[in-house]
Amino acid sequence: MPSFPIRRLIGACLVASAASVLAAPAQASMIDQIIFKKCSEAMADDFQKAGKTPPDGMVADTCNCVVEQVGKRQTIEQAKTFCSKQSLQKYGQP
């Protein structure tokens, strides 16, 4: 029995496995970008409605925190609460 079909099958499985492993970070990155964008937009909207300007770095720090917390399996609400408190401690009340 020739081993060529088995080698080909194993090769195809390895390629498929590698592709799925490589796709996972791309998906995570896309999700992270979406979360960051929505967070930034929401913060900008909140500050605009309040007639205030956020301190430099506050939006990026807060939204990066939200992305990180969601990556640690926190809900969006848990991440927002945690990161808002952290941001207020660092930047104060704008």
mmCIF file of N, CA, C and O in Angstrom:
data_model
loop_
_atom_site.group_PDB
_atom_site.id
_atom_site.type_symbol
_atom_site.label_atom_id
_atom_site.label_comp_id
_atom_site.label_asym_id
_atom_site.label_seq_id
_atom_site.Cartn_x
_atom_site.Cartn_y
_atom_site.Cartn_z
ATOM 1 N N MET A 1 0.859 -1.179 0.000
ATOM 2 C CA MET A 1 0.000 0.000 0.000
ATOM 3 C C MET A 1 0.895 1.229 0.000
ATOM 4 O O MET A 1 1.727 1.404 0.887
ATOM 5 N N PRO A 2 0.737 2.121 -0.963
ATOM 6 C CA PRO A 2 1.599 3.303 -1.014
ATOM 7 C C PRO A 2 1.264 4.276 0.112
ATOM 8 O O PRO A 2 0.119 4.419 0.516
ATOM 9 N N SER A 3 2.302 4.933 0.617
ATOM 10 C CA SER A 3 2.115 5.876 1.722
ATOM 11 C C SER A 3 1.808 7.288 1.229
ATOM 12 O O SER A 3 1.534 8.162 2.030
ATOM 13 N N PHE A 4 1.828 7.515 -0.063
ATOM 14 C CA PHE A 4 1.591 8.845 -0.614
ATOM 15 C C PHE A 4 0.253 9.446 -0.186
ATOM 16 O O PHE A 4 0.216 10.577 0.295
ATOM 17 N N PRO A 5 -0.885 8.741 -0.283
ATOM 18 C CA PRO A 5 -2.153 9.332 0.146
ATOM 19 C C PRO A 5 -2.150 9.702 1.628
ATOM 20 O O PRO A 5 -2.720 10.707 2.023
ATOM 21 N N ILE A 6 -1.503 8.882 2.455
ATOM 22 C CA ILE A 6 -1.448 9.175 3.886
ATOM 23 C C ILE A 6 -0.610 10.430 4.122
ATOM 24 O O ILE A 6 -1.005 11.310 4.886
ATOM 25 N N ARG A 7 0.534 10.523 3.467
ATOM 26 C CA ARG A 7 1.378 11.723 3.600
ATOM 27 C C ARG A 7 0.623 12.969 3.140
ATOM 28 O O ARG A 7 0.706 14.018 3.758
ATOM 29 N N ARG A 8 -0.103 12.804 2.053
ATOM 30 C CA ARG A 8 -0.868 13.941 1.530
ATOM 31 C C ARG A 8 -1.953 14.365 2.522
ATOM 32 O O ARG A 8 -2.161 15.548 2.774
ATOM 33 N N LEU A 9 -2.629 13.389 3.120
ATOM 34 C CA LEU A 9 -3.664 13.663 4.111
ATOM 35 C C LEU A 9 -3.057 14.350 5.340
ATOM 36 O O LEU A 9 -3.589 15.340 5.835
ATOM 37 N N ILE A 10 -1.935 13.831 5.808
ATOM 38 C CA ILE A 10 -1.264 14.434 6.961
ATOM 39 C C ILE A 10 -0.826 15.856 6.621
ATOM 40 O O ILE A 10 -1.007 16.782 7.408
ATOM 41 N N GLY A 11 -0.286 16.042 5.443
ATOM 42 C CA GLY A 11 0.128 17.382 5.011
ATOM 43 C C GLY A 11 -1.044 18.348 4.960
ATOM 44 O O GLY A 11 -0.945 19.494 5.406
ATOM 45 N N ALA A 12 -2.169 17.865 4.444
ATOM 46 C CA ALA A 12 -3.364 18.722 4.368
ATOM 47 C C ALA A 12 -3.854 19.084 5.766
ATOM 48 O O ALA A 12 -4.259 20.216 6.022
ATOM 49 N N CYS A 13 -3.798 18.108 6.672
ATOM 50 C CA CYS A 13 -4.211 18.381 8.054
ATOM 51 C C CYS A 13 -3.290 19.402 8.708
ATOM 52 O O CYS A 13 -3.746 20.291 9.437
ATOM 53 N N LEU A 14 -1.998 19.273 8.470
ATOM 54 C CA LEU A 14 -1.039 20.230 9.040
ATOM 55 C C LEU A 14 -1.273 21.633 8.491
ATOM 56 O O LEU A 14 -1.229 22.609 9.237
ATOM 57 N N VAL A 15 -1.534 21.730 7.201
ATOM 58 C CA VAL A 15 -1.807 23.039 6.599
ATOM 59 C C VAL A 15 -3.085 23.632 7.182
ATOM 60 O O VAL A 15 -3.139 24.810 7.544
ATOM 61 N N ALA A 16 -4.117 22.817 7.327
ATOM 62 C CA ALA A 16 -5.379 23.299 7.893
ATOM 63 C C ALA A 16 -5.189 23.736 9.344
ATOM 64 O O ALA A 16 -5.720 24.764 9.772
ATOM 65 N N SER A 17 -4.422 22.964 10.103
ATOM 66 C CA SER A 17 -4.166 23.326 11.501
ATOM 67 C C SER A 17 -3.397 24.639 11.591
ATOM 68 O O SER A 17 -3.717 25.505 12.396
ATOM 69 N N ALA A 18 -2.387 24.777 10.770
ATOM 70 C CA ALA A 18 -1.601 26.010 10.777
ATOM 71 C C ALA A 18 -2.456 27.203 10.387
ATOM 72 O O ALA A 18 -2.360 28.284 10.978
ATOM 73 N N ALA A 19 -3.315 27.017 9.417
ATOM 74 C CA ALA A 19 -4.183 28.114 8.978
ATOM 75 C C ALA A 19 -5.131 28.536 10.091
ATOM 76 O O ALA A 19 -5.362 29.726 10.304
ATOM 77 N N SER A 20 -5.676 27.569 10.827
ATOM 78 C CA SER A 20 -6.600 27.930 11.901
ATOM 79 C C SER A 20 -5.865 28.620 13.041
ATOM 80 O O SER A 20 -6.382 29.539 13.662
ATOM 81 N N VAL A 21 -4.648 28.200 13.330
ATOM 82 C CA VAL A 21 -3.858 28.848 14.380
ATOM 83 C C VAL A 21 -3.504 30.273 13.972
ATOM 84 O O VAL A 21 -3.577 31.196 14.770
ATOM 85 N N LEU A 22 -3.151 30.455 12.723
ATOM 86 C CA LEU A 22 -2.806 31.794 12.244
ATOM 87 C C LEU A 22 -4.027 32.699 12.163
ATOM 88 O O LEU A 22 -3.913 33.898 12.345
ATOM 89 N N ALA A 23 -5.196 32.137 11.916
ATOM 90 C CA ALA A 23 -6.412 32.942 11.816
ATOM 91 C C ALA A 23 -6.885 33.408 13.184
ATOM 92 O O ALA A 23 -7.483 34.471 13.307
ATOM 93 N N ALA A 24 -6.626 32.669 14.230
ATOM 94 C CA ALA A 24 -7.104 33.030 15.568
ATOM 95 C C ALA A 24 -6.591 34.395 16.017
ATOM 96 O O ALA A 24 -7.373 35.231 16.452
ATOM 97 N N PRO A 25 -5.282 34.684 15.915
ATOM 98 C CA PRO A 25 -4.834 36.025 16.304
ATOM 99 C C PRO A 25 -5.447 37.120 15.438
ATOM 100 O O PRO A 25 -5.737 38.205 15.924
ATOM 101 N N ALA A 26 -5.654 36.846 14.169
ATOM 102 C CA ALA A 26 -6.257 37.852 13.296
ATOM 103 C C ALA A 26 -7.675 38.152 13.740
ATOM 104 O O ALA A 26 -8.102 39.307 13.764
ATOM 105 N N GLN A 27 -8.426 37.124 14.123
ATOM 106 C CA GLN A 27 -9.788 37.332 14.605
ATOM 107 C C GLN A 27 -9.771 38.105 15.916
ATOM 108 O O GLN A 27 -10.553 39.016 16.115
ATOM 109 N N ALA A 28 -8.884 37.718 16.828
ATOM 110 C CA ALA A 28 -8.786 38.415 18.113
ATOM 111 C C ALA A 28 -8.423 39.872 17.876
ATOM 112 O O ALA A 28 -8.989 40.770 18.495
ATOM 113 N N SER A 29 -7.508 40.107 16.989
ATOM 114 C CA SER A 29 -7.100 41.463 16.695
ATOM 115 C C SER A 29 -8.258 42.277 16.123
ATOM 116 O O SER A 29 -8.444 43.434 16.488
ATOM 117 N N MET A 30 -9.046 41.673 15.246
ATOM 118 C CA MET A 30 -10.183 42.373 14.658
ATOM 119 C C MET A 30 -11.214 42.685 15.738
ATOM 120 O O MET A 30 -11.747 43.797 15.790
ATOM 121 N N ILE A 31 -11.467 41.732 16.606
ATOM 122 C CA ILE A 31 -12.423 41.949 17.694
ATOM 123 C C ILE A 31 -11.903 43.043 18.618
ATOM 124 O O ILE A 31 -12.658 43.926 19.032
ATOM 125 N N ASP A 32 -10.608 42.989 18.936
ATOM 126 C CA ASP A 32 -10.005 44.024 19.784
ATOM 127 C C ASP A 32 -10.162 45.409 19.147
ATOM 128 O O ASP A 32 -10.485 46.382 19.833
ATOM 129 N N GLN A 33 -9.945 45.484 17.848
ATOM 130 C CA GLN A 33 -10.084 46.761 17.143
ATOM 131 C C GLN A 33 -11.516 47.269 17.194
ATOM 132 O O GLN A 33 -11.750 48.469 17.377
ATOM 133 N N ILE A 34 -12.470 46.381 17.050
ATOM 134 C CA ILE A 34 -13.885 46.772 17.096
ATOM 135 C C ILE A 34 -14.235 47.278 18.488
ATOM 136 O O ILE A 34 -14.880 48.325 18.640
ATOM 137 N N ILE A 35 -13.808 46.549 19.521
ATOM 138 C CA ILE A 35 -14.085 46.970 20.898
ATOM 139 C C ILE A 35 -13.451 48.329 21.160
ATOM 140 O O ILE A 35 -14.096 49.230 21.709
ATOM 141 N N PHE A 36 -12.193 48.500 20.754
ATOM 142 C CA PHE A 36 -11.496 49.769 20.973
ATOM 143 C C PHE A 36 -12.215 50.914 20.257
ATOM 144 O O PHE A 36 -12.426 51.987 20.827
ATOM 145 N N LYS A 37 -12.613 50.675 19.016
ATOM 146 C CA LYS A 37 -13.290 51.721 18.230
ATOM 147 C C LYS A 37 -14.618 52.119 18.870
ATOM 148 O O LYS A 37 -14.913 53.307 19.015
ATOM 149 N N LYS A 38 -15.411 51.132 19.253
ATOM 150 C CA LYS A 38 -16.712 51.428 19.878
ATOM 151 C C LYS A 38 -16.521 52.158 21.208
ATOM 152 O O LYS A 38 -17.260 53.093 21.524
ATOM 153 N N CYS A 39 -15.536 51.739 21.979
ATOM 154 C CA CYS A 39 -15.238 52.388 23.254
ATOM 155 C C CYS A 39 -14.836 53.844 23.017
ATOM 156 O O CYS A 39 -15.346 54.749 23.687
ATOM 157 N N SER A 40 -13.936 54.070 22.080
ATOM 158 C CA SER A 40 -13.474 55.432 21.778
ATOM 159 C C SER A 40 -14.617 56.325 21.319
ATOM 160 O O SER A 40 -14.724 57.484 21.735
ATOM 161 N N GLU A 41 -15.472 55.779 20.464
ATOM 162 C CA GLU A 41 -16.618 56.546 19.974
ATOM 163 C C GLU A 41 -17.567 56.894 21.116
ATOM 164 O O GLU A 41 -18.074 58.018 21.194
ATOM 165 N N ALA A 42 -17.818 55.928 21.991
ATOM 166 C CA ALA A 42 -18.725 56.157 23.118
ATOM 167 C C ALA A 42 -18.152 57.212 24.063
ATOM 168 O O ALA A 42 -18.882 58.103 24.521
ATOM 169 N N MET A 43 -16.861 57.131 24.334
ATOM 170 C CA MET A 43 -16.241 58.120 25.222
ATOM 171 C C MET A 43 -16.263 59.513 24.590
ATOM 172 O O MET A 43 -16.569 60.499 25.263
ATOM 173 N N ALA A 44 -15.951 59.587 23.300
ATOM 174 C CA ALA A 44 -15.966 60.878 22.610
ATOM 175 C C ALA A 44 -17.367 61.482 22.656
ATOM 176 O O ALA A 44 -17.533 62.688 22.903
ATOM 177 N N ASP A 45 -18.365 60.650 22.449
ATOM 178 C CA ASP A 45 -19.758 61.101 22.489
ATOM 179 C C ASP A 45 -20.130 61.603 23.887
ATOM 180 O O ASP A 45 -20.749 62.661 24.028
ATOM 181 N N ASP A 46 -19.739 60.841 24.904
ATOM 182 C CA ASP A 46 -20.037 61.241 26.283
ATOM 183 C C ASP A 46 -19.370 62.575 26.631
ATOM 184 O O ASP A 46 -19.986 63.440 27.244
ATOM 185 N N PHE A 47 -18.117 62.733 26.257
ATOM 186 C CA PHE A 47 -17.417 63.982 26.545
ATOM 187 C C PHE A 47 -18.025 65.150 25.775
ATOM 188 O O PHE A 47 -18.163 66.252 26.308
ATOM 189 N N GLN A 48 -18.394 64.898 24.525
ATOM 190 C CA GLN A 48 -19.007 65.954 23.719
ATOM 191 C C GLN A 48 -20.333 66.398 24.335
ATOM 192 O O GLN A 48 -20.597 67.599 24.451
ATOM 193 N N LYS A 49 -21.155 65.445 24.750
ATOM 194 C CA LYS A 49 -22.437 65.769 25.382
ATOM 195 C C LYS A 49 -22.234 66.563 26.674
ATOM 196 O O LYS A 49 -23.046 67.414 27.011
ATOM 197 N N ALA A 50 -21.145 66.259 27.383
ATOM 198 C CA ALA A 50 -20.860 66.957 28.634
ATOM 199 C C ALA A 50 -20.150 68.292 28.397
ATOM 200 O O ALA A 50 -19.942 69.063 29.335
ATOM 201 N N GLY A 51 -19.796 68.566 27.137
ATOM 202 C CA GLY A 51 -19.095 69.806 26.819
ATOM 203 C C GLY A 51 -17.683 69.849 27.380
ATOM 204 O O GLY A 51 -17.171 70.915 27.697
ATOM 205 N N LYS A 52 -17.063 68.694 27.505
ATOM 206 C CA LYS A 52 -15.717 68.606 28.074
ATOM 207 C C LYS A 52 -14.759 67.957 27.091
ATOM 208 O O LYS A 52 -15.184 67.306 26.136
ATOM 209 N N THR A 53 -13.479 68.133 27.357
ATOM 210 C CA THR A 53 -12.429 67.512 26.568
ATOM 211 C C THR A 53 -11.679 66.542 27.472
ATOM 212 O O THR A 53 -11.245 66.936 28.558
ATOM 213 N N PRO A 54 -11.517 65.294 27.039
ATOM 214 C CA PRO A 54 -10.796 64.340 27.887
ATOM 215 C C PRO A 54 -9.308 64.683 27.944
ATOM 216 O O PRO A 54 -8.754 65.216 26.981
ATOM 217 N N PRO A 55 -8.661 64.403 29.065
ATOM 218 C CA PRO A 55 -7.212 64.616 29.152
ATOM 219 C C PRO A 55 -6.482 63.759 28.107
ATOM 220 O O PRO A 55 -6.964 62.686 27.734
ATOM 221 N N ASP A 56 -5.339 64.241 27.657
ATOM 222 C CA ASP A 56 -4.548 63.486 26.683
ATOM 223 C C ASP A 56 -4.259 62.082 27.202
ATOM 224 O O ASP A 56 -3.833 61.918 28.344
ATOM 225 N N GLY A 57 -4.514 61.099 26.379
ATOM 226 C CA GLY A 57 -4.230 59.713 26.704
ATOM 227 C C GLY A 57 -5.338 58.978 27.423
ATOM 228 O O GLY A 57 -5.316 57.751 27.506
ATOM 229 N N MET A 58 -6.312 59.701 27.938
ATOM 230 C CA MET A 58 -7.367 59.063 28.733
ATOM 231 C C MET A 58 -8.197 58.075 27.918
ATOM 232 O O MET A 58 -8.458 56.950 28.373
ATOM 233 N N VAL A 59 -8.613 58.471 26.743
ATOM 234 C CA VAL A 59 -9.465 57.607 25.923
ATOM 235 C C VAL A 59 -8.692 56.345 25.524
ATOM 236 O O VAL A 59 -9.189 55.226 25.671
ATOM 237 N N ALA A 60 -7.466 56.524 25.059
ATOM 238 C CA ALA A 60 -6.664 55.367 24.642
ATOM 239 C C ALA A 60 -6.398 54.433 25.818
ATOM 240 O O ALA A 60 -6.554 53.211 25.692
ATOM 241 N N ASP A 61 -6.012 54.991 26.964
ATOM 242 C CA ASP A 61 -5.754 54.156 28.143
ATOM 243 C C ASP A 61 -7.003 53.397 28.570
ATOM 244 O O ASP A 61 -6.946 52.200 28.854
ATOM 245 N N THR A 62 -8.115 54.091 28.627
ATOM 246 C CA THR A 62 -9.356 53.466 29.078
ATOM 247 C C THR A 62 -9.801 52.376 28.111
ATOM 248 O O THR A 62 -10.161 51.271 28.525
ATOM 249 N N CYS A 63 -9.765 52.665 26.831
ATOM 250 C CA CYS A 63 -10.233 51.690 25.840
ATOM 251 C C CYS A 63 -9.273 50.511 25.707
ATOM 252 O O CYS A 63 -9.717 49.376 25.505
ATOM 253 N N ASN A 64 -7.976 50.754 25.842
ATOM 254 C CA ASN A 64 -7.030 49.634 25.863
ATOM 255 C C ASN A 64 -7.296 48.743 27.066
ATOM 256 O O ASN A 64 -7.204 47.521 26.988
ATOM 257 N N CYS A 65 -7.627 49.353 28.187
ATOM 258 C CA CYS A 65 -7.985 48.601 29.392
ATOM 259 C C CYS A 65 -9.223 47.743 29.137
ATOM 260 O O CYS A 65 -9.254 46.563 29.514
ATOM 261 N N VAL A 66 -10.227 48.309 28.503
ATOM 262 C CA VAL A 66 -11.458 47.563 28.209
ATOM 263 C C VAL A 66 -11.133 46.359 27.323
ATOM 264 O O VAL A 66 -11.581 45.236 27.592
ATOM 265 N N VAL A 67 -10.337 46.573 26.292
ATOM 266 C CA VAL A 67 -9.949 45.474 25.398
ATOM 267 C C VAL A 67 -9.230 44.387 26.200
ATOM 268 O O VAL A 67 -9.519 43.193 26.057
ATOM 269 N N GLU A 68 -8.318 44.798 27.062
ATOM 270 C CA GLU A 68 -7.559 43.845 27.875
ATOM 271 C C GLU A 68 -8.478 43.053 28.813
ATOM 272 O O GLU A 68 -8.361 41.832 28.938
ATOM 273 N N GLN A 69 -9.401 43.740 29.462
ATOM 274 C CA GLN A 69 -10.309 43.073 30.393
ATOM 275 C C GLN A 69 -11.249 42.103 29.676
ATOM 276 O O GLN A 69 -11.518 41.014 30.179
ATOM 277 N N VAL A 70 -11.729 42.487 28.508
ATOM 278 C CA VAL A 70 -12.573 41.580 27.729
ATOM 279 C C VAL A 70 -11.762 40.352 27.316
ATOM 280 O O VAL A 70 -12.262 39.224 27.330
ATOM 281 N N GLY A 71 -10.482 40.576 26.993
ATOM 282 C CA GLY A 71 -9.599 39.457 26.671
ATOM 283 C C GLY A 71 -9.391 38.524 27.849
ATOM 284 O O GLY A 71 -9.079 37.344 27.674
ATOM 285 N N LYS A 72 -9.589 39.045 29.052
ATOM 286 C CA LYS A 72 -9.488 38.230 30.261
ATOM 287 C C LYS A 72 -10.839 37.640 30.651
ATOM 288 O O LYS A 72 -11.039 37.235 31.788
ATOM 289 N N ARG A 73 -11.780 37.661 29.720
ATOM 290 C CA ARG A 73 -13.103 37.056 29.885
ATOM 291 C C ARG A 73 -14.052 37.846 30.778
ATOM 292 O O ARG A 73 -15.000 37.291 31.331
ATOM 293 N N GLN A 74 -13.823 39.143 30.933
ATOM 294 C CA GLN A 74 -14.769 39.990 31.648
ATOM 295 C C GLN A 74 -15.858 40.411 30.662
ATOM 296 O O GLN A 74 -15.614 40.504 29.469
ATOM 297 N N THR A 75 -17.055 40.677 31.168
ATOM 298 C CA THR A 75 -18.098 41.198 30.289
ATOM 299 C C THR A 75 -17.751 42.651 29.950
ATOM 300 O O THR A 75 -16.918 43.270 30.618
ATOM 301 N N ILE A 76 -18.413 43.191 28.954
ATOM 302 C CA ILE A 76 -18.198 44.592 28.593
ATOM 303 C C ILE A 76 -18.524 45.484 29.789
ATOM 304 O O ILE A 76 -17.773 46.412 30.101
ATOM 305 N N GLU A 77 -19.613 45.206 30.471
ATOM 306 C CA GLU A 77 -20.006 46.030 31.624
ATOM 307 C C GLU A 77 -18.965 45.947 32.736
ATOM 308 O O GLU A 77 -18.626 46.961 33.352
ATOM 309 N N GLN A 78 -18.477 44.753 33.024
ATOM 310 C CA GLN A 78 -17.437 44.605 34.043
ATOM 311 C C GLN A 78 -16.172 45.356 33.639
ATOM 312 O O GLN A 78 -15.559 46.030 34.460
ATOM 313 N N ALA A 79 -15.807 45.238 32.373
ATOM 314 C CA ALA A 79 -14.610 45.912 31.867
ATOM 315 C C ALA A 79 -14.776 47.429 31.956
ATOM 316 O O ALA A 79 -13.857 48.145 32.375
ATOM 317 N N LYS A 80 -15.954 47.935 31.552
ATOM 318 C CA LYS A 80 -16.203 49.384 31.618
ATOM 319 C C LYS A 80 -16.110 49.888 33.052
ATOM 320 O O LYS A 80 -15.492 50.927 33.312
ATOM 321 N N THR A 81 -16.707 49.164 33.976
ATOM 322 C CA THR A 81 -16.685 49.577 35.381
ATOM 323 C C THR A 81 -15.259 49.604 35.917
ATOM 324 O O THR A 81 -14.817 50.591 36.501
ATOM 325 N N PHE A 82 -14.535 48.525 35.708
ATOM 326 C CA PHE A 82 -13.156 48.425 36.186
ATOM 327 C C PHE A 82 -12.287 49.520 35.576
ATOM 328 O O PHE A 82 -11.553 50.227 36.284
ATOM 329 N N CYS A 83 -12.362 49.682 34.262
ATOM 330 C CA CYS A 83 -11.490 50.619 33.561
ATOM 331 C C CYS A 83 -11.863 52.074 33.838
ATOM 332 O O CYS A 83 -10.990 52.939 33.879
ATOM 333 N N SER A 84 -13.153 52.337 34.028
ATOM 334 C CA SER A 84 -13.576 53.699 34.375
ATOM 335 C C SER A 84 -13.011 54.104 35.729
ATOM 336 O O SER A 84 -12.505 55.219 35.892
ATOM 337 N N LYS A 85 -13.071 53.200 36.697
ATOM 338 C CA LYS A 85 -12.507 53.489 38.026
ATOM 339 C C LYS A 85 -11.005 53.723 37.934
ATOM 340 O O LYS A 85 -10.473 54.664 38.529
ATOM 341 N N GLN A 86 -10.346 52.870 37.185
ATOM 342 C CA GLN A 86 -8.902 52.985 37.016
ATOM 343 C C GLN A 86 -8.546 54.310 36.344
ATOM 344 O O GLN A 86 -7.604 54.997 36.733
ATOM 345 N N SER A 87 -9.316 54.683 35.333
ATOM 346 C CA SER A 87 -9.082 55.924 34.602
ATOM 347 C C SER A 87 -9.303 57.152 35.493
ATOM 348 O O SER A 87 -8.537 58.109 35.451
ATOM 349 N N LEU A 88 -10.356 57.106 36.313
ATOM 350 C CA LEU A 88 -10.624 58.228 37.216
ATOM 351 C C LEU A 88 -9.508 58.398 38.245
ATOM 352 O O LEU A 88 -9.155 59.519 38.619
ATOM 353 N N GLN A 89 -8.943 57.274 38.697
ATOM 354 C CA GLN A 89 -7.826 57.354 39.634
ATOM 355 C C GLN A 89 -6.597 57.985 38.973
ATOM 356 O O GLN A 89 -5.899 58.767 39.585
ATOM 357 N N LYS A 90 -6.371 57.631 37.721
ATOM 358 C CA LYS A 90 -5.183 58.138 37.010
ATOM 359 C C LYS A 90 -5.347 59.567 36.526
ATOM 360 O O LYS A 90 -4.441 60.386 36.660
ATOM 361 N N TYR A 91 -6.506 59.890 35.971
ATOM 362 C CA TYR A 91 -6.709 61.192 35.332
ATOM 363 C C TYR A 91 -7.575 62.159 36.145
ATOM 364 O O TYR A 91 -7.659 63.336 35.791
ATOM 365 N N GLY A 92 -8.260 61.670 37.141
ATOM 366 C CA GLY A 92 -9.156 62.524 37.887
ATOM 367 C C GLY A 92 -10.444 62.757 37.122
ATOM 368 O O GLY A 92 -10.663 62.211 36.045
ATOM 369 N N GLN A 93 -11.302 63.591 37.661
ATOM 370 C CA GLN A 93 -12.588 63.901 37.027
ATOM 371 C C GLN A 93 -12.368 65.007 35.999
ATOM 372 O O GLN A 93 -12.051 66.125 36.367
ATOM 373 N N PRO A 94 -12.520 64.693 34.713
ATOM 374 C CA PRO A 94 -12.322 65.734 33.677
ATOM 375 C C PRO A 94 -13.433 66.763 33.665
ATOM 376 O O PRO A 94 -14.506 66.556 34.111
#
